[in-house]
Amino acid sequence: KAGVTQTPRYLIKTRGQQVTLSCSPISGHRSVSWYQQTPGQGLQFLFEYFSETQRNKGNFPGRFSGRQFSNSRSEMNVSTLELGDSALYLCASSFSSLTSGGYEQYFGPGTRLTVT
Amino acid sequence: AQSVTQLDSQVPVFEEAPVELRCNYSSSVSVYLFWYVQYPNQGLQLLLKYLSGSTLVKGINGFEAEFNKSQTSFHLRKPSVHISDTAEYFCAVKTGANNLFFGTGTRLTVIP
């Protein structure tokens, strides 16, 4: 099976712009979670989508949003970028079923966003 | 609320020596526990997980971890490390919701 893919891998944006990141989960996985990784704050949960619905949300401002499509692919959007949004954004997919051991999350390689 | 503490931010160890990376968690409910490894410029790879059952779990690349409920710990061990084990290691917990709470990471450096 192909792993989790994220596009683009690298992105440079200017303060005030917006950005959209894409994530394609492992085939058959219906849950997609997003995480932000920075040297100062570490790995922080942004939100989770399951069957096109946001199921869980972390403590981030409303500038961070996401969506999931019927094929389980997910996008996250950050509007009005700030310097502090520079980070590695990681997407993770899971089957999301405990009986099948689906509590494992499989991570993509990430998108490195630099805001200047 | 859940929290994860990784007591050592950096651990240097000589090649073929044993290593233990420490992880303690705090939670008022039952947890599921994970160790992930991150190599430079890559995402996270699952090393091992504890969901239930035997408290000693074995993972990939010769790693193992022991769940200790009374000490709320989930330390990662390897009896003999290789240069290729140099990476950052993250301990994580999950409760009912499908999101992970991560520790701050431990950078393992294997010295030839």
CSV table of N, CA and C in Angstrom, one decimal, chain B residues 26-82:
chain,number,residue,atom,x,y,z
B,26,SER,N,0.6,11.6,32.1
B,26,SER,CA,-0.4,12.0,33.1
B,26,SER,C,-1.7,11.9,32.5
B,27,SER,N,-2.6,11.2,33.1
B,27,SER,CA,-4.0,11.1,32.5
B,27,SER,C,-4.9,10.6,33.6
B,28,SER,N,-6.2,11.1,33.6
B,28,SER,CA,-7.1,10.6,34.6
B,28,SER,C,-7.9,9.4,34.0
B,29,VAL,N,-7.7,9.1,32.8
B,29,VAL,CA,-8.4,7.9,32.2
B,29,VAL,C,-7.4,7.0,31.6
B,30,SER,N,-7.9,5.9,31.1
B,30,SER,CA,-7.1,4.9,30.5
B,30,SER,C,-6.5,5.5,29.2
B,31,VAL,N,-5.2,5.1,28.9
B,31,VAL,CA,-4.6,5.6,27.8
B,31,VAL,C,-4.0,4.5,26.9
B,32,TYR,N,-3.8,4.9,25.6
B,32,TYR,CA,-3.0,4.1,24.7
B,32,TYR,C,-1.7,4.8,24.5
B,33,LEU,N,-0.6,4.1,24.4
B,33,LEU,CA,0.7,4.7,24.4
B,33,LEU,C,1.5,4.3,23.2
B,34,PHE,N,2.3,5.2,22.7
B,34,PHE,CA,3.0,5.0,21.4
B,34,PHE,C,4.4,5.6,21.5
B,35,TRP,N,5.3,5.0,20.8
B,35,TRP,CA,6.6,5.6,20.5
B,35,TRP,C,6.8,5.8,19.0
B,36,TYR,N,7.2,7.0,18.6
B,36,TYR,CA,7.4,7.3,17.2
B,36,TYR,C,8.9,7.7,17.1
B,37,VAL,N,9.4,7.5,15.9
B,37,VAL,CA,10.8,8.0,15.6
B,37,VAL,C,10.7,8.9,14.4
B,38,GLN,N,11.5,9.9,14.4
B,38,GLN,CA,11.6,10.9,13.3
B,38,GLN,C,13.0,11.1,12.8
B,39,TYR,N,13.3,10.7,11.6
B,39,TYR,CA,14.6,10.9,11.0
B,39,TYR,C,14.6,12.3,10.4
B,40,PRO,N,15.8,12.9,10.2
B,40,PRO,CA,15.8,14.3,9.6
B,40,PRO,C,15.0,14.4,8.3
B,41,ASN,N,14.2,15.5,8.3
B,41,ASN,CA,13.5,15.8,7.1
B,41,ASN,C,12.4,14.8,6.7
B,42,GLN,N,12.0,14.0,7.7
B,42,GLN,CA,11.0,13.0,7.5
B,42,GLN,C,9.8,13.2,8.4
B,43,GLY,N,8.7,12.4,8.2
B,43,GLY,CA,7.6,12.4,9.1
B,43,GLY,C,7.9,11.4,10.2
B,44,LEU,N,6.9,11.0,11.0
B,44,LEU,CA,7.0,10.2,12.1
B,44,LEU,C,6.7,8.7,11.7
B,45,GLN,N,7.5,7.8,12.2
B,45,GLN,CA,7.3,6.4,12.0
B,45,GLN,C,7.0,5.7,13.3
B,46,LEU,N,6.0,4.9,13.3
B,46,LEU,CA,5.6,4.2,14.5
B,46,LEU,C,6.6,3.1,14.8
B,47,LEU,N,7.1,3.1,16.1
B,47,LEU,CA,8.0,2.1,16.5
B,47,LEU,C,7.3,1.0,17.2
B,48,LEU,N,6.4,1.4,18.1
B,48,LEU,CA,5.6,0.4,18.9
B,48,LEU,C,4.4,1.1,19.5
B,49,LYS,N,3.5,0.2,20.0
B,49,LYS,CA,2.3,0.8,20.7
B,49,LYS,C,1.9,-0.2,21.8
B,50,TYR,N,1.2,0.4,22.8
B,50,TYR,CA,0.6,-0.3,23.8
B,50,TYR,C,-0.9,0.0,23.8
B,51,LEU,N,-1.8,-1.0,23.6
B,51,LEU,CA,-3.2,-0.7,23.6
B,51,LEU,C,-3.8,-1.4,24.9
B,52,SER,N,-3.4,-2.7,25.1
B,52,SER,CA,-3.9,-3.4,26.2
B,52,SER,C,-3.1,-4.7,26.3
B,53,GLY,N,-3.3,-5.5,27.3
B,53,GLY,CA,-2.7,-6.8,27.4
B,53,GLY,C,-1.3,-6.8,28.0
B,54,SER,N,-0.4,-7.6,27.4
B,54,SER,CA,1.0,-7.6,28.0
B,54,SER,C,1.6,-6.3,28.1
B,55,THR,N,2.3,-6.0,29.2
B,55,THR,CA,2.8,-4.7,29.4
B,55,THR,C,4.2,-4.5,28.7
B,56,LEU,N,4.8,-5.6,28.3
B,56,LEU,CA,6.0,-5.5,27.5
B,56,LEU,C,5.7,-5.6,26.0
B,57,VAL,N,6.0,-4.6,25.3
B,57,VAL,CA,5.7,-4.6,23.9
B,57,VAL,C,6.9,-4.5,23.1
B,58,LYS,N,7.0,-5.2,22.0
B,58,LYS,CA,8.1,-5.2,21.1
B,58,LYS,C,7.8,-4.5,19.8
B,59,GLY,N,8.7,-3.7,19.3
B,59,GLY,CA,8.5,-3.0,18.1
B,59,GLY,C,9.5,-3.3,17.0
B,60,ILE,N,9.6,-2.4,16.1
B,60,ILE,CA,10.5,-2.6,15.0
B,60,ILE,C,11.9,-2.2,15.4
B,61,ASN,N,12.9,-2.6,14.6
B,61,ASN,CA,14.3,-2.3,14.7
B,61,ASN,C,14.8,-2.6,16.1
B,62,GLY,N,14.3,-3.7,16.8
B,62,GLY,CA,14.8,-4.2,18.0
B,62,GLY,C,14.4,-3.4,19.3
B,63,PHE,N,13.5,-2.4,19.1
B,63,PHE,CA,13.1,-1.6,20.3
B,63,PHE,C,12.0,-2.4,21.0
B,64,GLU,N,11.9,-2.1,22.3
B,64,GLU,CA,10.8,-2.6,23.1
B,64,GLU,C,10.5,-1.5,24.2
B,65,ALA,N,9.3,-1.6,24.8
B,65,ALA,CA,8.9,-0.7,25.8
B,65,ALA,C,8.1,-1.4,26.8
B,66,GLU,N,8.1,-0.9,28.1
B,66,GLU,CA,7.3,-1.5,29.1
B,66,GLU,C,6.3,-0.5,29.7
B,67,PHE,N,5.1,-0.9,29.7
B,67,PHE,CA,4.0,-0.1,30.3
B,67,PHE,C,4.0,-0.3,31.8
B,68,ASN,N,4.1,0.7,32.6
B,68,ASN,CA,4.0,0.6,34.1
B,68,ASN,C,2.9,1.5,34.6
B,69,LYS,N,1.8,0.9,34.9
B,69,LYS,CA,0.6,1.8,35.2
B,69,LYS,C,0.8,2.5,36.5
B,70,SER,N,1.4,1.8,37.5
B,70,SER,CA,1.6,2.4,38.8
B,70,SER,C,2.6,3.6,38.8
B,71,GLN,N,3.6,3.5,37.9
B,71,GLN,CA,4.5,4.6,37.8
B,71,GLN,C,4.2,5.5,36.6
B,72,THR,N,3.1,5.3,35.9
B,72,THR,CA,2.7,6.0,34.7
B,72,THR,C,3.8,6.3,33.8
B,73,SER,N,4.5,5.2,33.5
B,73,SER,CA,5.7,5.3,32.6
B,73,SER,C,5.6,4.3,31.4
B,74,PHE,N,6.3,4.7,30.4
B,74,PHE,CA,6.3,3.8,29.2
B,74,PHE,C,7.7,4.1,28.5
B,75,HIS,N,8.7,3.5,29.2
B,75,HIS,CA,10.1,3.7,28.8
B,75,HIS,C,10.5,2.9,27.6
B,76,LEU,N,11.3,3.4,26.7
B,76,LEU,CA,11.7,2.7,25.5
B,76,LEU,C,13.1,2.2,25.7
B,77,ARG,N,13.4,1.0,25.2
B,77,ARG,CA,14.7,0.4,25.4
B,77,ARG,C,15.2,-0.3,24.2
B,78,LYS,N,16.5,-0.4,24.0
B,78,LYS,CA,17.1,-1.2,23.0
B,78,LYS,C,18.4,-1.7,23.6
B,79,PRO,N,18.7,-3.0,23.5
B,79,PRO,CA,19.9,-3.6,24.1
B,79,PRO,C,21.2,-3.2,23.5
B,80,SER,N,21.1,-2.9,22.2
B,80,SER,CA,22.4,-2.6,21.5
B,80,SER,C,22.0,-1.6,20.3
B,81,VAL,N,22.5,-0.4,20.4
B,81,VAL,CA,22.1,0.6,19.4
B,81,VAL,C,23.1,0.6,18.2
B,82,HIS,N,22.6,1.0,17.1
B,82,HIS,CA,23.4,1.2,15.9
B,82,HIS,C,23.4,2.6,15.4
